mmCIF file of C-alpha atoms (C1' of nucleotides) in Angstrom:
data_model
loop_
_atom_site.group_PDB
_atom_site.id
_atom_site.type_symbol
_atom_site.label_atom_id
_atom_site.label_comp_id
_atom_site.label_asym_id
_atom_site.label_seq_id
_atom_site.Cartn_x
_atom_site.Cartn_y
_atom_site.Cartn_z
ATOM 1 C CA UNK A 172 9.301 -2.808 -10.009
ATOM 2 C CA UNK A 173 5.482 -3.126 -9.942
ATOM 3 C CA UNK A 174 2.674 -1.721 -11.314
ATOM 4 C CA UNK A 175 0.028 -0.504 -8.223
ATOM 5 C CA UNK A 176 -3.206 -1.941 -8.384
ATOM 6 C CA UNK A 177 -5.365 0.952 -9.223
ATOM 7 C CA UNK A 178 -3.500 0.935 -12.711
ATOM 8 C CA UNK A 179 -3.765 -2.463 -12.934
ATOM 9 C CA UNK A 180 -7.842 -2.308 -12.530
ATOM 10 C CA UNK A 181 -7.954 0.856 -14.212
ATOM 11 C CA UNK A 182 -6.481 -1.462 -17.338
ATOM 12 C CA UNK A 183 -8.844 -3.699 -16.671
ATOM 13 C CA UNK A 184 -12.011 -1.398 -16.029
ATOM 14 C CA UNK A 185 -10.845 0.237 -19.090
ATOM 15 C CA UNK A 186 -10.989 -3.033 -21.088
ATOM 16 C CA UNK A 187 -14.892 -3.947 -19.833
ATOM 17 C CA UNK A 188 -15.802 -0.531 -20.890
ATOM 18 C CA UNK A 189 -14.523 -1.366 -24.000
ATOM 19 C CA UNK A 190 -15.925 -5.234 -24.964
ATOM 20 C CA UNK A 191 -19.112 -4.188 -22.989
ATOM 21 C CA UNK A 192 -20.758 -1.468 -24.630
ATOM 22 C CA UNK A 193 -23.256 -3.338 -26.928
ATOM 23 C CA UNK A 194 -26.313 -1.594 -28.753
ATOM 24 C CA UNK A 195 -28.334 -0.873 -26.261
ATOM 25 C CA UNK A 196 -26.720 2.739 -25.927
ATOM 26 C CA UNK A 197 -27.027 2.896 -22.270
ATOM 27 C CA UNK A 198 -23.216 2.431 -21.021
ATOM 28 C CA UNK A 199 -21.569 0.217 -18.752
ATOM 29 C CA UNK A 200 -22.789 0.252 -15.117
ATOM 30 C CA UNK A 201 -19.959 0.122 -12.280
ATOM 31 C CA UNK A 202 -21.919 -2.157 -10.534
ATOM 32 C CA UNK A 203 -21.726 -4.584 -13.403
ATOM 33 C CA UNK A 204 -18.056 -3.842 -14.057
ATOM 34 C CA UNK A 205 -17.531 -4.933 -10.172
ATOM 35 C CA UNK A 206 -19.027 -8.023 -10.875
ATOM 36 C CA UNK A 207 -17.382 -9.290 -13.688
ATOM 37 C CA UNK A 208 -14.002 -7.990 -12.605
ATOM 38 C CA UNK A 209 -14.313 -8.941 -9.371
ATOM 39 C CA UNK A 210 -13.252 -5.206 -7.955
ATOM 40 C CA UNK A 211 -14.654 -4.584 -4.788
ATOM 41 C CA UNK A 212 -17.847 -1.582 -6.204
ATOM 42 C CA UNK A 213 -16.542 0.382 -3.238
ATOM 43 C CA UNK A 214 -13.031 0.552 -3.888
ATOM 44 C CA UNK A 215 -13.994 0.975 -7.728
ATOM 45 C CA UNK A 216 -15.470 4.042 -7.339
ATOM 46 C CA UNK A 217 -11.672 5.679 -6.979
ATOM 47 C CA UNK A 218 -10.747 3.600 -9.994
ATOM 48 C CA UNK A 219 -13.493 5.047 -12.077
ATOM 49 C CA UNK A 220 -13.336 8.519 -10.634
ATOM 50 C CA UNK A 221 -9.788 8.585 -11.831
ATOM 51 C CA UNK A 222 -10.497 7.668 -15.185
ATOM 52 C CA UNK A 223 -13.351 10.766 -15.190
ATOM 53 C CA UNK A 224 -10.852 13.193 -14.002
ATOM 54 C CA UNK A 225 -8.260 11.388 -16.774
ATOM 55 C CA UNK A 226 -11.290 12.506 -19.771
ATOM 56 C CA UNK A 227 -10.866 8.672 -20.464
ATOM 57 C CA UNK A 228 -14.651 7.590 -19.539
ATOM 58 C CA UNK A 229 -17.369 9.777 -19.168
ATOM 59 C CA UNK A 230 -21.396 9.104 -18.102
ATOM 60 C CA UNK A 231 -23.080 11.659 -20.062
ATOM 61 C CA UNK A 232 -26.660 11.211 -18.102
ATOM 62 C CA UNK A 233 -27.091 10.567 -14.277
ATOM 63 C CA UNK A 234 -28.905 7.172 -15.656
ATOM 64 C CA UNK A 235 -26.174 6.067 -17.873
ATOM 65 C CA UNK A 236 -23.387 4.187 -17.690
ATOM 66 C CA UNK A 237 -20.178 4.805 -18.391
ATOM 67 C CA UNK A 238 -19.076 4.685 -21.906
ATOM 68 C CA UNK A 239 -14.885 5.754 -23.782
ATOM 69 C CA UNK A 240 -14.755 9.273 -23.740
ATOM 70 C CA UNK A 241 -13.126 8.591 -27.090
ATOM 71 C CA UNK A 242 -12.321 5.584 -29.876
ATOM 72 C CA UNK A 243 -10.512 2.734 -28.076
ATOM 73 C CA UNK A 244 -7.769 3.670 -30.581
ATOM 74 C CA UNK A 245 -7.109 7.019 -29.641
ATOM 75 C CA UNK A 246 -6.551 5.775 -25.787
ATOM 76 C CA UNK A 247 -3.106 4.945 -25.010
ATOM 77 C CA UNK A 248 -1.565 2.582 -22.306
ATOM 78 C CA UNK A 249 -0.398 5.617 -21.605
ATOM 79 C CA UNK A 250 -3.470 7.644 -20.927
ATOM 80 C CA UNK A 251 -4.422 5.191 -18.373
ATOM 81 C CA UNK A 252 -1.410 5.017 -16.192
ATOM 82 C CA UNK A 253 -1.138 8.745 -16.580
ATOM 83 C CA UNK A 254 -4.518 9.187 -15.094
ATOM 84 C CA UNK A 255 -3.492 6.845 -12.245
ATOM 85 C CA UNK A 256 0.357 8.354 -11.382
ATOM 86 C CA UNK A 257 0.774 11.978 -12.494
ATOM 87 C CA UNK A 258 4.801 10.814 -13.015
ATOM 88 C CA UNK A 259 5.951 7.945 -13.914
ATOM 89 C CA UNK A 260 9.250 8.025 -14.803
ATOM 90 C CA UNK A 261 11.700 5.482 -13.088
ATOM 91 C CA UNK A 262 13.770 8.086 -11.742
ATOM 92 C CA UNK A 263 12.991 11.520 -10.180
ATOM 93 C CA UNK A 264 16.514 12.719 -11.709
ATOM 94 C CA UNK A 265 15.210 11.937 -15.522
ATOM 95 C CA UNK A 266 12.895 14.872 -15.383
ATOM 96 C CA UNK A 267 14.387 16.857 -12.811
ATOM 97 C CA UNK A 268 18.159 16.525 -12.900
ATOM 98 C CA UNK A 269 18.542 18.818 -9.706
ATOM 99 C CA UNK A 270 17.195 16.653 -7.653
ATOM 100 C CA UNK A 271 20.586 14.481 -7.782
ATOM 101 C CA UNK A 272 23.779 16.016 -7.268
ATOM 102 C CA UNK A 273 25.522 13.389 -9.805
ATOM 103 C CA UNK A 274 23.030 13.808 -12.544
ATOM 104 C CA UNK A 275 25.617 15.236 -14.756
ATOM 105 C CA UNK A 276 27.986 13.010 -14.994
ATOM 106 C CA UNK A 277 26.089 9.632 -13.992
ATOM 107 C CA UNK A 278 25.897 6.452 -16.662
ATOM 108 C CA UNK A 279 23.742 4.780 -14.220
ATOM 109 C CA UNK A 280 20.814 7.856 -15.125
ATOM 110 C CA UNK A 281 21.570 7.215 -18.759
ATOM 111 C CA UNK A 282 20.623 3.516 -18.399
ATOM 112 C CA UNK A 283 17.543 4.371 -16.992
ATOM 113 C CA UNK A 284 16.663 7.039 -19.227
ATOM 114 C CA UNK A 285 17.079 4.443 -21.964
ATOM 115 C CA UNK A 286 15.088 1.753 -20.121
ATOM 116 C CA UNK A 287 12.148 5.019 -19.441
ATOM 117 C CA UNK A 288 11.681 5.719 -22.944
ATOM 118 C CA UNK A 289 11.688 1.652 -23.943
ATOM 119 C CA UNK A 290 8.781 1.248 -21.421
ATOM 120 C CA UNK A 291 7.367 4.996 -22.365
ATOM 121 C CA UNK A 292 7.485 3.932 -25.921
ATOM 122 C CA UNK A 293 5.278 0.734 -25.652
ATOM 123 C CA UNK A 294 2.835 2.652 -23.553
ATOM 124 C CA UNK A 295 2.059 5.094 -25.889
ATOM 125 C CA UNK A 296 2.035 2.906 -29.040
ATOM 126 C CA UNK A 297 0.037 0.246 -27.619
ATOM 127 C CA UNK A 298 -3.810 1.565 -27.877
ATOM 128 C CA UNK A 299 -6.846 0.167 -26.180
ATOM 129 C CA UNK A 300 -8.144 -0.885 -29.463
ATOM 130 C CA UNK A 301 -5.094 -3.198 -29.857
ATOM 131 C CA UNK A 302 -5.514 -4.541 -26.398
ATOM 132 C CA UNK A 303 -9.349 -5.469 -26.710
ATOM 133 C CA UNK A 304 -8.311 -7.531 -29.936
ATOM 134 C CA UNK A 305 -5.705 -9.168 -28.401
ATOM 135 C CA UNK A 306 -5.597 -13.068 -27.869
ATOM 136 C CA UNK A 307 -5.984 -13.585 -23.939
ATOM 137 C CA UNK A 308 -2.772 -15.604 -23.064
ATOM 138 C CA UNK A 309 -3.104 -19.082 -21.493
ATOM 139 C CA UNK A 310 -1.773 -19.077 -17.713
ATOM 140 C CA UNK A 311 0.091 -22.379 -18.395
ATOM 141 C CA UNK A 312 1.757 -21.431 -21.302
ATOM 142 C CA UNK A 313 2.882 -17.977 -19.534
ATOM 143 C CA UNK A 314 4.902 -19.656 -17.366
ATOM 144 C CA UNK A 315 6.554 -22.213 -19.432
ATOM 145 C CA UNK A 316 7.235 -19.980 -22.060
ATOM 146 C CA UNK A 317 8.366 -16.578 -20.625
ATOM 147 C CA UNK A 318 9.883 -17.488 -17.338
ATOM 148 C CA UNK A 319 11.519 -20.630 -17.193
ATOM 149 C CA UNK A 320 15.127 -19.352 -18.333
ATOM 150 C CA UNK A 321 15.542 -16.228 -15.831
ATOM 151 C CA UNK B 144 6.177 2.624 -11.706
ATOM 152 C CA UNK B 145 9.812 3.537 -10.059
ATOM 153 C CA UNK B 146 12.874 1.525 -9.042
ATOM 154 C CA UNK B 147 13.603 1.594 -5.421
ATOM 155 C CA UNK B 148 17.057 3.582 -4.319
ATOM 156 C CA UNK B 149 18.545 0.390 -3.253
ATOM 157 C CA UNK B 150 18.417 -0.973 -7.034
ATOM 158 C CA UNK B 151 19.555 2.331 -7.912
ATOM 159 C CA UNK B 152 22.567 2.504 -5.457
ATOM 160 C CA UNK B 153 23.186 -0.565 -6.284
ATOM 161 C CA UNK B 154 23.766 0.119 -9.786
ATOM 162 C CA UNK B 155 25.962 2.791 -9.336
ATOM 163 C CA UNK B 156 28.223 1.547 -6.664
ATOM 164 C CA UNK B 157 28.869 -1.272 -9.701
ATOM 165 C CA UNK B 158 29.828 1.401 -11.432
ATOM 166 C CA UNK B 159 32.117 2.674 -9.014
ATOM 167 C CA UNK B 160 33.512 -1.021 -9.075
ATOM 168 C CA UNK B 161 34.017 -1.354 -12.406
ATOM 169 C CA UNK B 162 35.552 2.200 -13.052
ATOM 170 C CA UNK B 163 37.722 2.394 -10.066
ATOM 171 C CA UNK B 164 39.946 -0.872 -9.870
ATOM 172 C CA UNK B 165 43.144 0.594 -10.891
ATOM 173 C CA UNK B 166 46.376 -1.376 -11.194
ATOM 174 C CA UNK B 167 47.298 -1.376 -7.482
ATOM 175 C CA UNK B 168 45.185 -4.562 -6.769
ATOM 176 C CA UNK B 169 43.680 -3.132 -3.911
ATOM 177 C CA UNK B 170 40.119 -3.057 -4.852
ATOM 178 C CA UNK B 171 37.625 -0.625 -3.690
ATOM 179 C CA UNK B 172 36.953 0.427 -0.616
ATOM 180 C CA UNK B 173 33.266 1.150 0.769
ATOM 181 C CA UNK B 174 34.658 4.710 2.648
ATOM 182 C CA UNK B 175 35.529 6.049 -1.208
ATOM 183 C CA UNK B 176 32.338 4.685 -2.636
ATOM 184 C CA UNK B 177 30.220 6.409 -0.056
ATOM 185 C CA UNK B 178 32.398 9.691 -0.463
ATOM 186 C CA UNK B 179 32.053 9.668 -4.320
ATOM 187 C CA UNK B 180 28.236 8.415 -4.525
ATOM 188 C CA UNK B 181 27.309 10.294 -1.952
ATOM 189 C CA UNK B 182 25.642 7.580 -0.492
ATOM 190 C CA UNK B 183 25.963 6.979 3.950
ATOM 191 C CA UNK B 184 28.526 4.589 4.467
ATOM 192 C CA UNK B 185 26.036 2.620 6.900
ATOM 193 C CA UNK B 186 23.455 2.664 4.504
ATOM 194 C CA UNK B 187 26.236 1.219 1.726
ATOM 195 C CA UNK B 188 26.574 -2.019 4.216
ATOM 196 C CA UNK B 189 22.767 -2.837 2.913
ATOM 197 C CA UNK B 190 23.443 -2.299 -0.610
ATOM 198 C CA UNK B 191 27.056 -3.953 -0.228
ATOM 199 C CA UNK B 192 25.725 -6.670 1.458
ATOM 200 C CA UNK B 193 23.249 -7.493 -1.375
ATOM 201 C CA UNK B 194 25.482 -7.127 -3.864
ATOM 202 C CA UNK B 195 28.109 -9.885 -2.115
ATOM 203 C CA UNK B 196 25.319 -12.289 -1.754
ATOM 204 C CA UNK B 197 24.263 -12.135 -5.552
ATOM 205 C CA UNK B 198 27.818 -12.949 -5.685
ATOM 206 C CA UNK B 199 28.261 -9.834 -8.288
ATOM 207 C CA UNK B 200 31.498 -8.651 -6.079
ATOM 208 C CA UNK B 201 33.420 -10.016 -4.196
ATOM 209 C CA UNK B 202 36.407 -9.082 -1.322
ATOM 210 C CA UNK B 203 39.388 -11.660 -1.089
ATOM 211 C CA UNK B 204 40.935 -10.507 1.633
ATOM 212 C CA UNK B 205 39.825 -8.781 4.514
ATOM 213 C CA UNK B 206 42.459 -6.140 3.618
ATOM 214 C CA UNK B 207 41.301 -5.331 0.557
ATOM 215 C CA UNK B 208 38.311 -3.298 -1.251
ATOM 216 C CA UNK B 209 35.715 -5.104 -3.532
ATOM 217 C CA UNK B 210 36.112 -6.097 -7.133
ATOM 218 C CA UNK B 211 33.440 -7.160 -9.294
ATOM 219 C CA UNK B 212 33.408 -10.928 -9.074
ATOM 220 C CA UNK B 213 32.984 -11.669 -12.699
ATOM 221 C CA UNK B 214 34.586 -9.061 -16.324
ATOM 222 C CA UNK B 215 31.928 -6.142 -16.551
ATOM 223 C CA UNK B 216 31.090 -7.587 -19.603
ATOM 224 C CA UNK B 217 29.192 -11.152 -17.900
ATOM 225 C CA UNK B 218 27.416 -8.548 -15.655
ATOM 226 C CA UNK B 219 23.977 -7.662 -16.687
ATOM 227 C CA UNK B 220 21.906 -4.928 -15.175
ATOM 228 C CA UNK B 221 19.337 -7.691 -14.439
ATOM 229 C CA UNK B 222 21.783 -9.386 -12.409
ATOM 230 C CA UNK B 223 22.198 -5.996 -10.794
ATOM 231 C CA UNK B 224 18.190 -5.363 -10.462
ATOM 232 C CA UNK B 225 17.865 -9.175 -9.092
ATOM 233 C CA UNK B 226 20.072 -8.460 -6.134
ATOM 234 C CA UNK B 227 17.556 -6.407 -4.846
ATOM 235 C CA UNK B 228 14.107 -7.712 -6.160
ATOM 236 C CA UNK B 229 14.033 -11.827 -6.396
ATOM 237 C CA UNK B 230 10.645 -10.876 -8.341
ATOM 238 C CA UNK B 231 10.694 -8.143 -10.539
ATOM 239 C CA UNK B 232 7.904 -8.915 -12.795
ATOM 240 C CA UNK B 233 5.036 -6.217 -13.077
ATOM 241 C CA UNK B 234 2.615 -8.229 -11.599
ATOM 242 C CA UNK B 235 1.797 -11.018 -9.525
ATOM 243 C CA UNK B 236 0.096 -13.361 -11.973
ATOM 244 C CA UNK B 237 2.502 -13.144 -14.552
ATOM 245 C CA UNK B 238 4.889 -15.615 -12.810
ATOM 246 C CA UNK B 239 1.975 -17.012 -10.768
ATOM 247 C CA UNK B 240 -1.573 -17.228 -12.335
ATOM 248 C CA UNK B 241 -3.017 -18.502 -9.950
ATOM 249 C CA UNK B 242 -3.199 -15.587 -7.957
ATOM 250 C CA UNK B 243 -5.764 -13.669 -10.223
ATOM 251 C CA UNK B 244 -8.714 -15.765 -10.787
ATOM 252 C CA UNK B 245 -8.970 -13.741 -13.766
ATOM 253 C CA UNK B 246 -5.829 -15.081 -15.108
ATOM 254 C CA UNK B 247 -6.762 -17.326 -18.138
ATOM 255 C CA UNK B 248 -8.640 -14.660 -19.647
ATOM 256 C CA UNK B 249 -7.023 -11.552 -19.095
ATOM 257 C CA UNK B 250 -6.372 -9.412 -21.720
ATOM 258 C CA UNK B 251 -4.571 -6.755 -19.625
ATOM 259 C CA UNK B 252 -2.264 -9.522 -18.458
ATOM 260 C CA UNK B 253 -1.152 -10.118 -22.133
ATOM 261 C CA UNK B 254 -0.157 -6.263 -22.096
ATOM 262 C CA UNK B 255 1.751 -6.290 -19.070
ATOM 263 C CA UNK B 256 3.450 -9.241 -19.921
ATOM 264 C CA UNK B 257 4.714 -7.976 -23.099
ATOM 265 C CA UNK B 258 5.660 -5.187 -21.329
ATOM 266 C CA UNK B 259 7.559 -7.219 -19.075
ATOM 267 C CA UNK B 260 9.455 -9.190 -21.412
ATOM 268 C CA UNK B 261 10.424 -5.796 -22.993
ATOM 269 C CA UNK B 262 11.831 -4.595 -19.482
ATOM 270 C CA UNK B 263 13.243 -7.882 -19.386
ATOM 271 C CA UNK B 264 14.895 -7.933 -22.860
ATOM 272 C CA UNK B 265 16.595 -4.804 -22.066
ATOM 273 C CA UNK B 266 17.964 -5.592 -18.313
ATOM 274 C CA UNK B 267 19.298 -9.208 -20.248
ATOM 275 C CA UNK B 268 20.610 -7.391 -22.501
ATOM 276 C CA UNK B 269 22.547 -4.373 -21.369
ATOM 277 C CA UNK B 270 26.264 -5.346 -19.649
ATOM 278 C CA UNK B 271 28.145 -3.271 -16.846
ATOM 279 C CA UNK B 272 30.187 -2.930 -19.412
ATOM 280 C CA UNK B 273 28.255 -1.574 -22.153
ATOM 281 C CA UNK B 274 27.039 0.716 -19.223
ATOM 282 C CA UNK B 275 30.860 2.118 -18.108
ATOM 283 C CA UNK B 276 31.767 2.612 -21.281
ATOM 284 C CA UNK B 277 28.532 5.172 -22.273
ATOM 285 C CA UNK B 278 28.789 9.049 -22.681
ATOM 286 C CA UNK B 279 26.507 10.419 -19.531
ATOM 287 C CA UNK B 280 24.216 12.257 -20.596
ATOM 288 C CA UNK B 281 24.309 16.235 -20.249
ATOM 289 C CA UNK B 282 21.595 16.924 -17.827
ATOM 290 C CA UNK B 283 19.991 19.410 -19.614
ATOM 291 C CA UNK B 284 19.624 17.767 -22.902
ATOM 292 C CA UNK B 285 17.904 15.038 -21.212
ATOM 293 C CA UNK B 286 15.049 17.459 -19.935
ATOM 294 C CA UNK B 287 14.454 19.137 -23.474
ATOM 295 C CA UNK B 288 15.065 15.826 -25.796
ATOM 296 C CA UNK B 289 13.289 13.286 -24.194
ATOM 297 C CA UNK B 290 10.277 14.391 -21.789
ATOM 298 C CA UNK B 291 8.987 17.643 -23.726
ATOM 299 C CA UNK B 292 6.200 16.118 -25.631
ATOM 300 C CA UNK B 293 4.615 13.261 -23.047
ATOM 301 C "C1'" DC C 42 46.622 -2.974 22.109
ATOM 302 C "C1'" DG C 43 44.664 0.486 19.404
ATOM 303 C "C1'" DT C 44 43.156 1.435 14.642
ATOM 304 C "C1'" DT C 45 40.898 0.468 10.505
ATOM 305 C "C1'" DA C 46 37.463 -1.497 7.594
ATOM 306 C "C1'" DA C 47 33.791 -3.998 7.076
ATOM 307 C "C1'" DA C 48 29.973 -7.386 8.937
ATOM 308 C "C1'" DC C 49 25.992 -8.181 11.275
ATOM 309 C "C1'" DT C 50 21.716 -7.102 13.667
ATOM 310 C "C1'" DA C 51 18.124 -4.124 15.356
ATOM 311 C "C1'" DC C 52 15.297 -0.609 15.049
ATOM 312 C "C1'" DC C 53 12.426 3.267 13.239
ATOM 313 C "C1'" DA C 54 9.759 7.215 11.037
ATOM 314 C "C1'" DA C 55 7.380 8.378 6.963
ATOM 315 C "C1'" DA C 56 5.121 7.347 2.916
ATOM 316 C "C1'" DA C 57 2.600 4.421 -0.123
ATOM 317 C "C1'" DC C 58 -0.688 0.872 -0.671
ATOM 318 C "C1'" DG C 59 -5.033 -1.269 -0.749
ATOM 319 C "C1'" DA C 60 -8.658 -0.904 0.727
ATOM 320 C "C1'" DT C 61 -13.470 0.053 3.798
ATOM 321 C "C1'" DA C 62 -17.166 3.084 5.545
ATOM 322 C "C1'" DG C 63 -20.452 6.655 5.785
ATOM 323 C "C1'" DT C 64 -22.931 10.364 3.919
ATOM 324 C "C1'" DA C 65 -24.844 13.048 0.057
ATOM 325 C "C1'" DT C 66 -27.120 13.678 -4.247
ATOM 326 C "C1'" DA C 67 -30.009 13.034 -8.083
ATOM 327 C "C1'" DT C 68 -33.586 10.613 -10.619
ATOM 328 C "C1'" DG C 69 -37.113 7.671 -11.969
ATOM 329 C "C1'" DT C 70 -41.036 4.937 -10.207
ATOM 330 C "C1'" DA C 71 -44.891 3.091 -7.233
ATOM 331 C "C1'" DT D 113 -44.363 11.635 -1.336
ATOM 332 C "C1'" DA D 114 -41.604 7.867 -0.311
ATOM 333 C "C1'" DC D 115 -38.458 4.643 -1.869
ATOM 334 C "C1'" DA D 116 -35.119 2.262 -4.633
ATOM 335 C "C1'" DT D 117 -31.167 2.820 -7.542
ATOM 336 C "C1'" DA D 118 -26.759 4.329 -8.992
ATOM 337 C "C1'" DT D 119 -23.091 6.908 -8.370
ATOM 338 C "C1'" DA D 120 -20.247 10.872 -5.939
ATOM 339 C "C1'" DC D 121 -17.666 12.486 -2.421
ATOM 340 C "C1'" DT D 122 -14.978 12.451 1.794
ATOM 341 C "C1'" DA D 123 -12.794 10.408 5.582
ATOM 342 C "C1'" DT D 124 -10.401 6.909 7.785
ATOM 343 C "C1'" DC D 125 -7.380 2.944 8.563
ATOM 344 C "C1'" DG D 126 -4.278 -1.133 9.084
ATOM 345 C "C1'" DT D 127 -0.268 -3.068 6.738
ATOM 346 C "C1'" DT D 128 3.730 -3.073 4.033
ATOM 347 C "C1'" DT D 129 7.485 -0.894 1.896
ATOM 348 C "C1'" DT D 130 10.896 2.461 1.799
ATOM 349 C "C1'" DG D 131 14.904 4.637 3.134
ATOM 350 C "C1'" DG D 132 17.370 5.022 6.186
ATOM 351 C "C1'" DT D 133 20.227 5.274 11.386
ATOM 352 C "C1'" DA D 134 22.555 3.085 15.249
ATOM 353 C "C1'" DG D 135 25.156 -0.063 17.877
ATOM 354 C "C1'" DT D 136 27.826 -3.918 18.494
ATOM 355 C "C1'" DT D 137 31.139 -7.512 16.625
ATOM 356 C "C1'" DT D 138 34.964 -9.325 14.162
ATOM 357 C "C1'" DA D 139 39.426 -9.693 12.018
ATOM 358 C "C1'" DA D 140 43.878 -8.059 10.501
ATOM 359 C "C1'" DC D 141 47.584 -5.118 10.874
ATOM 360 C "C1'" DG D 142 51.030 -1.901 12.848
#
DNA sequence: CGTTAAACTACCAAAACGATAGTATATGTA
DNA sequence: TACATATACTATCGTTTTGGTAGTTTAACG
């Protein structure tokens, strides 16, 4: 179970937006946002257009940047995968029980409702204002400490 | 973000397992778990096959059915998920940070990573057991009580 | 020696994924 | 006016994953 990239660099394009929009009032620039996040500019441009059609970023003038379309902490985790997969539960039976004959009487679909609203839960309680003040995690200490006992 | 429908089999022909070894000591056969998942019998080899290799079930004879090869109970739905996927993190770089050379400072790969270990938590966490012994959910309720306000 | 039940191996079509490429548009500047 | 800049928009494309089907083999039992 895996994240696709474009939500993965829409995180991360999200995050730039965020920690780069100094004084200067005149946005972030994609081109800038390939560079530092090392996003090819082409392929960007469906990352970003996402995020327009998502109401997430906008570019208010045709020689701006791109800037939040609101606070950093009233965008959700949520908001951005949304604007990436238009349903994203784990199973097509948690929204749509018809679409499994079993759905009534299935424990399996309960377990993954449960797991669904765990992971629906954290993305919409963890805001982009959270994640821009976050400590950046060490790559060796990642490994050591989350995944050596699995 | 969606498991595929051989994790999802694979957890319910488990279930089958675990709910259908009676007292004749016959195990289960594949014919009746195809017939009462509704899965193709040839496409329960794969799933079957996967499962015998993780070692979660087992066939002693070549007479009998399967059984599960350990009490429901040692049997976690991460075992389950891990007979499928031999990486199920969310990303790449969480297990391997190398592979992002924006790894060591990465504040979107703190966020999947705690989302990960929740995922994680939860598949450690939650037995076959726990799992055969829930209330199913009533198909309907699902819809109204849990996806109406996302 | 046929039946039954699974085991093993190949193969395959469709969809998703992860991009690249080319053209259009709009604006400020020399 | 011509050009540079900065996206916007649309099309295309190779590869991998997904979700299977099919055929052949093996082993035990009646």
């Amino acid at each position: 179970m895996r994240f696709n990239t474009k939500v993965r660099y829409g995180l991360r394009v999200m995050i730039d937006i965020a920690l780069n929009n100094g004084n200067d009032c005149k946005g972030v620039f994609q081109k800038d946002i390939a560079l530092r996040q090392k996003i090819s500019f082409k392929y960007l441009d469906h990352i970003i257009n996402s995020l327009k059609v998502a109401k997430l970023i906008v570019r208010p003038s045709l020689k701006s940047g791109y800037f939040l379309a609101r606070p950093a902490n009233e965008i959700s985790l949520l908001d951005i995968e949304r604007a990436f997969n238009a349903n994203d539960d784990l199973q097509e039976c948690l929204n749509n029980p018809s679409s499994c004959q079993l759905s009534s009487c299935c424990k399996a679909r309960k377990v993954w409702s449960n797991l669904n609203s765990k992971i629906l839960d954290f993305m919409k309680s963890t805001m982009l204002s959270d994640i821009i003040q976050s400590e950046e995690y060490d790559c060796n200490m990642i490994v050591s400490e989350e995944n050596q006992n699995l």
